[in-house]
Short mmCIF file of C-alpha atoms in Angstrom, two decimals:
data_model
loop_
_atom_site.label_atom_id
_atom_site.label_comp_id
_atom_site.label_asym_id
_atom_site.label_seq_id
_atom_site.Cartn_x
_atom_site.Cartn_y
_atom_site.Cartn_z
CA MET A 1 0.00 0.00 0.00
CA THR A 2 1.57 3.27 -1.13
CA ARG A 3 0.79 6.43 0.81
CA VAL A 4 1.82 10.07 0.58
CA GLY A 5 5.27 10.50 2.04
CA GLU A 6 5.85 6.77 2.31
CA ARG A 7 9.14 5.82 3.93
CA LYS A 8 10.60 3.07 1.77
CA ARG A 9 13.47 2.13 4.10
CA VAL A 10 13.73 1.59 7.84
CA SER A 11 16.58 4.11 7.87
CA ASP A 12 14.10 6.76 6.68
CA ILE A 13 12.15 6.46 9.94
CA THR A 14 13.21 9.10 12.47
CA PRO A 15 14.34 7.92 15.91
CA GLU A 16 11.43 9.81 17.48
CA ARG A 17 8.91 8.09 15.25
CA LEU A 18 10.45 4.65 15.85
CA ALA A 19 10.36 5.24 19.61
CA GLN A 20 6.64 6.03 19.35
CA LEU A 21 6.00 2.78 17.50
CA ASN A 22 8.07 0.75 19.93
CA ARG A 23 6.16 2.19 22.87
CA GLY A 24 2.83 1.37 21.24
CA GLU A 25 1.80 5.01 21.16
CA ALA A 26 1.13 5.24 17.44
CA GLU A 27 0.02 3.18 14.47
CA ALA A 28 2.30 2.37 11.57
CA THR A 29 1.30 4.32 8.47
CA VAL A 30 3.19 2.21 5.92
CA LEU A 31 4.49 -1.35 5.67
CA THR A 32 8.07 -0.27 6.36
CA GLU A 33 7.03 1.04 9.76
CA CYS A 34 5.21 -2.22 10.52
CA LEU A 35 8.39 -4.15 9.80
CA ALA A 36 10.57 -1.81 11.87
CA VAL A 37 8.82 -2.32 15.22
CA ASP A 38 10.97 -3.86 17.96
CA PHE A 39 8.64 -6.57 19.25
CA ALA A 40 10.56 -7.15 22.49
CA HIS A 41 10.54 -3.46 23.40
CA LEU A 42 6.86 -3.14 22.53
CA MET A 43 6.00 -6.25 24.53
CA TRP A 44 7.92 -4.97 27.56
CA THR A 45 6.01 -1.67 27.34
CA VAL A 46 2.55 -3.12 26.79
CA LEU A 47 2.90 -6.23 28.96
CA PRO A 48 5.50 -5.36 31.63
CA ASP A 49 4.64 -8.42 33.73
CA ILE A 50 5.01 -10.97 30.94
CA GLY A 51 8.33 -12.14 32.40
CA SER A 52 11.99 -11.90 31.49
CA GLU A 53 12.08 -15.32 29.85
CA SER A 54 9.37 -14.35 27.39
CA LEU A 55 11.11 -11.07 26.60
CA GLU A 56 14.40 -12.88 26.00
CA ARG A 57 12.68 -15.28 23.61
CA MET A 58 11.19 -12.33 21.77
CA LYS A 59 14.59 -10.64 21.55
CA ALA A 60 16.19 -13.83 20.24
CA ALA A 61 13.63 -13.95 17.43
CA ALA A 62 14.39 -10.42 16.22
CA THR A 63 15.95 -11.61 12.95
CA GLN A 64 13.09 -13.94 12.06
CA GLY A 65 10.37 -13.03 9.58
CA ILE A 66 7.52 -10.92 10.86
CA THR A 67 4.85 -13.62 10.59
CA ARG A 68 6.98 -15.94 12.75
CA ARG A 69 7.41 -13.18 15.30
CA MET A 70 3.68 -12.46 15.31
CA ALA A 71 2.96 -16.12 16.04
CA LEU A 72 5.65 -16.26 18.74
CA ALA A 73 4.25 -13.15 20.43
CA ALA A 74 0.83 -14.78 20.52
CA ASP A 75 2.21 -18.00 21.99
CA LEU A 76 4.03 -16.09 24.73
CA ILE A 77 0.95 -14.00 25.54
CA LEU A 78 -1.35 -17.01 25.59
CA ALA A 79 1.04 -18.99 27.80
CA ARG A 80 1.29 -16.14 30.34
CA TYR A 81 -2.26 -14.79 30.41
CA GLY A 82 -4.54 -17.24 28.65
CA GLN A 83 -7.28 -15.98 26.36
CA GLU A 84 -8.27 -13.19 28.76
CA LYS A 85 -5.76 -10.71 27.30
CA GLN A 86 -7.12 -11.04 23.77
CA ALA A 87 -9.98 -8.57 24.24
CA GLU A 88 -7.66 -5.99 25.83
CA LEU A 89 -5.15 -6.28 22.98
CA THR A 90 -7.91 -5.94 20.39
CA SER A 91 -8.55 -2.34 21.48
CA HIS A 92 -4.92 -1.26 21.90
CA PRO A 93 -3.73 1.90 20.05
CA SER A 94 -0.85 -0.02 18.43
CA ASP A 95 -1.67 -1.86 15.20
CA THR A 96 1.09 -4.37 16.00
CA VAL A 97 -0.52 -5.18 19.34
CA ARG A 98 -3.89 -5.62 17.64
CA GLY A 99 -2.08 -7.93 15.24
CA TRP A 100 -0.93 -9.96 18.23
CA ALA A 101 -4.60 -10.18 19.21
CA CYS A 102 -5.32 -11.80 15.84
CA TYR A 103 -2.67 -14.44 16.42
CA VAL A 104 -3.75 -15.04 20.01
CA LEU A 105 -7.26 -15.73 18.76
CA ALA A 106 -5.88 -18.09 16.13
CA ALA A 107 -3.77 -19.91 18.74
CA VAL A 108 -6.54 -20.44 21.30
CA PRO A 109 -7.22 -24.20 21.40
CA ASP A 110 -10.56 -25.96 21.04
CA LEU A 111 -12.49 -23.29 19.12
CA SER A 112 -14.63 -24.12 16.12
CA LEU A 113 -13.90 -22.40 12.84
CA GLN A 114 -17.23 -20.61 13.10
CA ALA A 115 -16.29 -19.30 16.55
CA ARG A 116 -12.87 -18.11 15.37
CA LEU A 117 -14.40 -16.24 12.45
CA ASP A 118 -17.07 -14.68 14.63
CA LEU A 119 -14.46 -13.47 17.11
CA MET A 120 -12.12 -12.28 14.34
CA ARG A 121 -14.76 -10.12 12.67
CA THR A 122 -13.88 -7.01 14.70
CA LEU A 123 -10.23 -7.30 13.70
CA ALA A 124 -11.13 -8.06 10.08
CA TYR A 125 -13.05 -4.78 10.13
CA ASP A 126 -10.21 -2.85 11.78
CA ALA A 127 -9.45 0.60 10.37
CA HIS A 128 -5.75 -0.24 9.99
CA PHE A 129 -4.57 -1.97 6.82
CA GLY A 130 -2.02 -4.09 8.69
CA VAL A 131 -4.44 -5.46 11.26
CA ARG A 132 -6.81 -6.46 8.46
CA GLU A 133 -3.99 -8.48 6.90
CA TRP A 134 -3.06 -10.13 10.20
CA SER A 135 -6.69 -11.09 10.73
CA TRP A 136 -6.79 -13.44 7.75
CA LEU A 137 -3.12 -14.46 7.83
CA SER A 138 -3.45 -15.70 11.40
CA LEU A 139 -6.51 -17.81 10.55
CA ARG A 140 -5.14 -19.14 7.27
CA PRO A 141 -3.96 -22.52 8.70
CA HIS A 142 -7.39 -23.11 10.23
CA LEU A 143 -9.10 -22.17 6.98
CA ALA A 144 -6.83 -24.51 5.03
CA ALA A 145 -7.48 -27.38 7.44
CA GLU A 146 -11.25 -27.09 6.95
CA LEU A 147 -11.39 -25.74 3.42
CA GLU A 148 -14.91 -26.85 2.53
CA THR A 149 -16.32 -25.39 5.75
CA SER A 150 -14.26 -22.23 5.25
CA ILE A 151 -15.71 -21.64 1.80
CA ASP A 152 -19.22 -22.21 3.09
CA LEU A 153 -18.81 -19.82 6.03
CA LEU A 154 -16.97 -17.13 4.09
CA SER A 155 -19.47 -17.18 1.24
CA ALA A 156 -21.87 -15.49 3.69
CA TRP A 157 -19.27 -12.76 4.34
CA THR A 158 -19.33 -11.79 0.65
CA HIS A 159 -22.77 -10.20 1.21
CA ASP A 160 -21.66 -8.08 4.17
CA PRO A 161 -22.21 -4.30 3.90
CA SER A 162 -18.54 -3.69 4.74
CA GLU A 163 -16.01 -3.92 1.92
CA ARG A 164 -13.42 -4.91 4.54
CA ILE A 165 -15.39 -8.01 5.48
CA ARG A 166 -16.12 -8.89 1.85
CA ARG A 167 -12.45 -8.51 1.01
CA PHE A 168 -11.45 -10.76 3.94
CA ALA A 169 -13.63 -13.55 2.51
CA CYS A 170 -11.73 -13.47 -0.77
CA GLU A 171 -8.21 -12.62 0.39
CA ALA A 172 -8.14 -15.31 3.08
CA LEU A 173 -8.59 -18.04 0.47
CA ARG A 174 -6.23 -16.90 -2.26
CA PRO A 175 -4.60 -20.01 -3.80
CA ARG A 176 -1.09 -18.61 -3.54
CA GLY A 177 -1.59 -15.80 -1.05
CA VAL A 178 1.05 -13.47 0.33
CA TRP A 179 3.37 -14.31 3.25
CA CYS A 180 1.61 -17.65 3.73
CA ALA A 181 1.51 -21.23 2.53
CA HIS A 182 -0.29 -21.95 -0.73
CA LEU A 183 -3.65 -23.74 -0.74
CA LYS A 184 -2.83 -26.71 -2.93
CA THR A 185 -6.44 -27.80 -3.31
CA LEU A 186 -7.46 -24.43 -4.72
CA LYS A 187 -4.44 -24.41 -7.03
CA THR A 188 -5.67 -27.62 -8.64
CA THR A 189 -9.44 -27.12 -8.29
CA PRO A 190 -10.10 -23.36 -8.02
CA GLU A 191 -13.75 -23.87 -8.94
CA LEU A 192 -14.37 -24.98 -5.36
CA CYS A 193 -14.19 -21.32 -4.35
CA LEU A 194 -16.90 -20.10 -6.73
CA PRO A 195 -19.35 -19.62 -3.81
CA VAL A 196 -16.99 -16.86 -2.65
CA LEU A 197 -15.92 -15.49 -6.03
CA ASP A 198 -19.21 -15.31 -7.91
CA PRO A 199 -20.94 -12.93 -5.48
CA LEU A 200 -17.98 -10.53 -5.78
CA LYS A 201 -17.72 -10.44 -9.59
CA ALA A 202 -19.16 -6.91 -9.78
CA ASP A 203 -18.29 -5.61 -6.31
CA PRO A 204 -18.41 -1.80 -6.20
CA ALA A 205 -15.33 -1.44 -3.96
CA ILE A 206 -11.90 -1.28 -5.60
CA TYR A 207 -10.49 -2.82 -2.41
CA VAL A 208 -12.56 -5.94 -3.09
CA GLN A 209 -12.10 -5.85 -6.85
CA ASP A 210 -8.33 -5.96 -6.47
CA SER A 211 -8.58 -8.95 -4.13
CA VAL A 212 -10.81 -10.89 -6.54
CA ALA A 213 -8.52 -10.04 -9.45
CA ASN A 214 -5.46 -11.13 -7.48
CA TRP A 215 -7.24 -14.35 -6.50
CA LEU A 216 -7.87 -15.17 -10.13
CA ASN A 217 -4.39 -14.10 -11.17
CA ASP A 218 -3.04 -16.56 -8.60
CA ALA A 219 -5.23 -19.28 -10.08
CA SER A 220 -4.18 -18.41 -13.64
CA LYS A 221 -0.63 -19.52 -12.88
CA ASP A 222 -1.89 -23.09 -12.44
CA GLN A 223 -5.27 -23.16 -14.21
CA PRO A 224 -5.16 -20.49 -16.96
CA ASP A 225 -7.93 -22.03 -19.07
CA TRP A 226 -10.31 -22.10 -16.13
CA VAL A 227 -9.64 -18.45 -15.27
CA ALA A 228 -10.08 -17.37 -18.88
CA SER A 229 -13.34 -19.29 -19.10
CA LEU A 230 -14.65 -17.82 -15.85
CA CYS A 231 -13.87 -14.28 -16.97
CA GLN A 232 -15.66 -14.92 -20.25
CA ARG A 233 -18.72 -16.12 -18.35
CA TRP A 234 -18.69 -13.12 -16.04
CA MET A 235 -18.40 -10.74 -18.99
CA ARG A 236 -21.40 -12.41 -20.61
CA GLU A 237 -23.44 -12.20 -17.44
CA THR A 238 -22.76 -8.54 -16.69
CA THR A 239 -21.58 -5.47 -18.57
CA SER A 240 -20.52 -3.64 -15.41
CA ALA A 241 -17.32 -1.62 -15.38
CA GLU A 242 -16.44 -3.32 -12.10
CA THR A 243 -16.45 -6.79 -13.66
CA ALA A 244 -14.46 -5.54 -16.66
CA ARG A 245 -11.82 -4.12 -14.31
CA ILE A 246 -11.62 -7.34 -12.29
CA CYS A 247 -11.24 -9.48 -15.40
CA LYS A 248 -8.61 -7.24 -16.98
CA ARG A 249 -6.47 -7.46 -13.87
CA ALA A 250 -7.21 -11.18 -13.39
CA LEU A 251 -5.90 -11.99 -16.87
CA ARG A 252 -2.67 -10.01 -16.65
CA THR A 253 -0.40 -13.04 -16.28
CA ILE A 254 -2.17 -14.89 -19.08
CA HIS A 255 -1.86 -11.90 -21.40
CA LYS A 256 1.79 -11.44 -20.50
CA ALA A 257 2.49 -15.06 -21.45
CA ALA A 258 0.59 -14.84 -24.74
#
């Protein structure tokens, strides 16, 4: 996501701004700021009684990828406090801390997929772009493990008034996805996800349109004929500018290879 004045490198972030982020006093405005947060420092500030062992483990993980650190933070929080901290973290001013809340919810044992999705809805609707990504990324393993149920449950989200919720339904099930494992079943049989895709074929929100187009572009790398055929069907069924935009973007890899 590109924003006005975006800092493209961590070195572009001023010490004062980085200190704000590490104290949990401000939200990251761009991805670079999200990646620059010192998790151990933030955890010490937000959860001062979490224990020195947990903080040392967080420090030791500083060079790991951000998704691994998000999951570790959740494990440490859940081990120290149980599920009770999740609600408190969900309303924290820091987007990183709210991201931890996503992963805590995903790590809580013995919850049904329906329950996880219901509880995640607030975070999927979050005003911050990063938290919205953490909401589906954290649940991705659960969605993959119960793919048929996931498609059924998320198909209902495609009719939600909020574009953020509709986008979650699509983005969470992308065959290739970003920063996450691929969904092999949807790479080979993408038609299984039509209950989610079809209702979004003419979505008025660009935020959702881009997700649908990226979903189909993912699928086109494994099933190009199916994607081309689906776009042809959609274009026959509707003459909307929204569908035309989705299909143009969905076919970009196919057209590049032609």
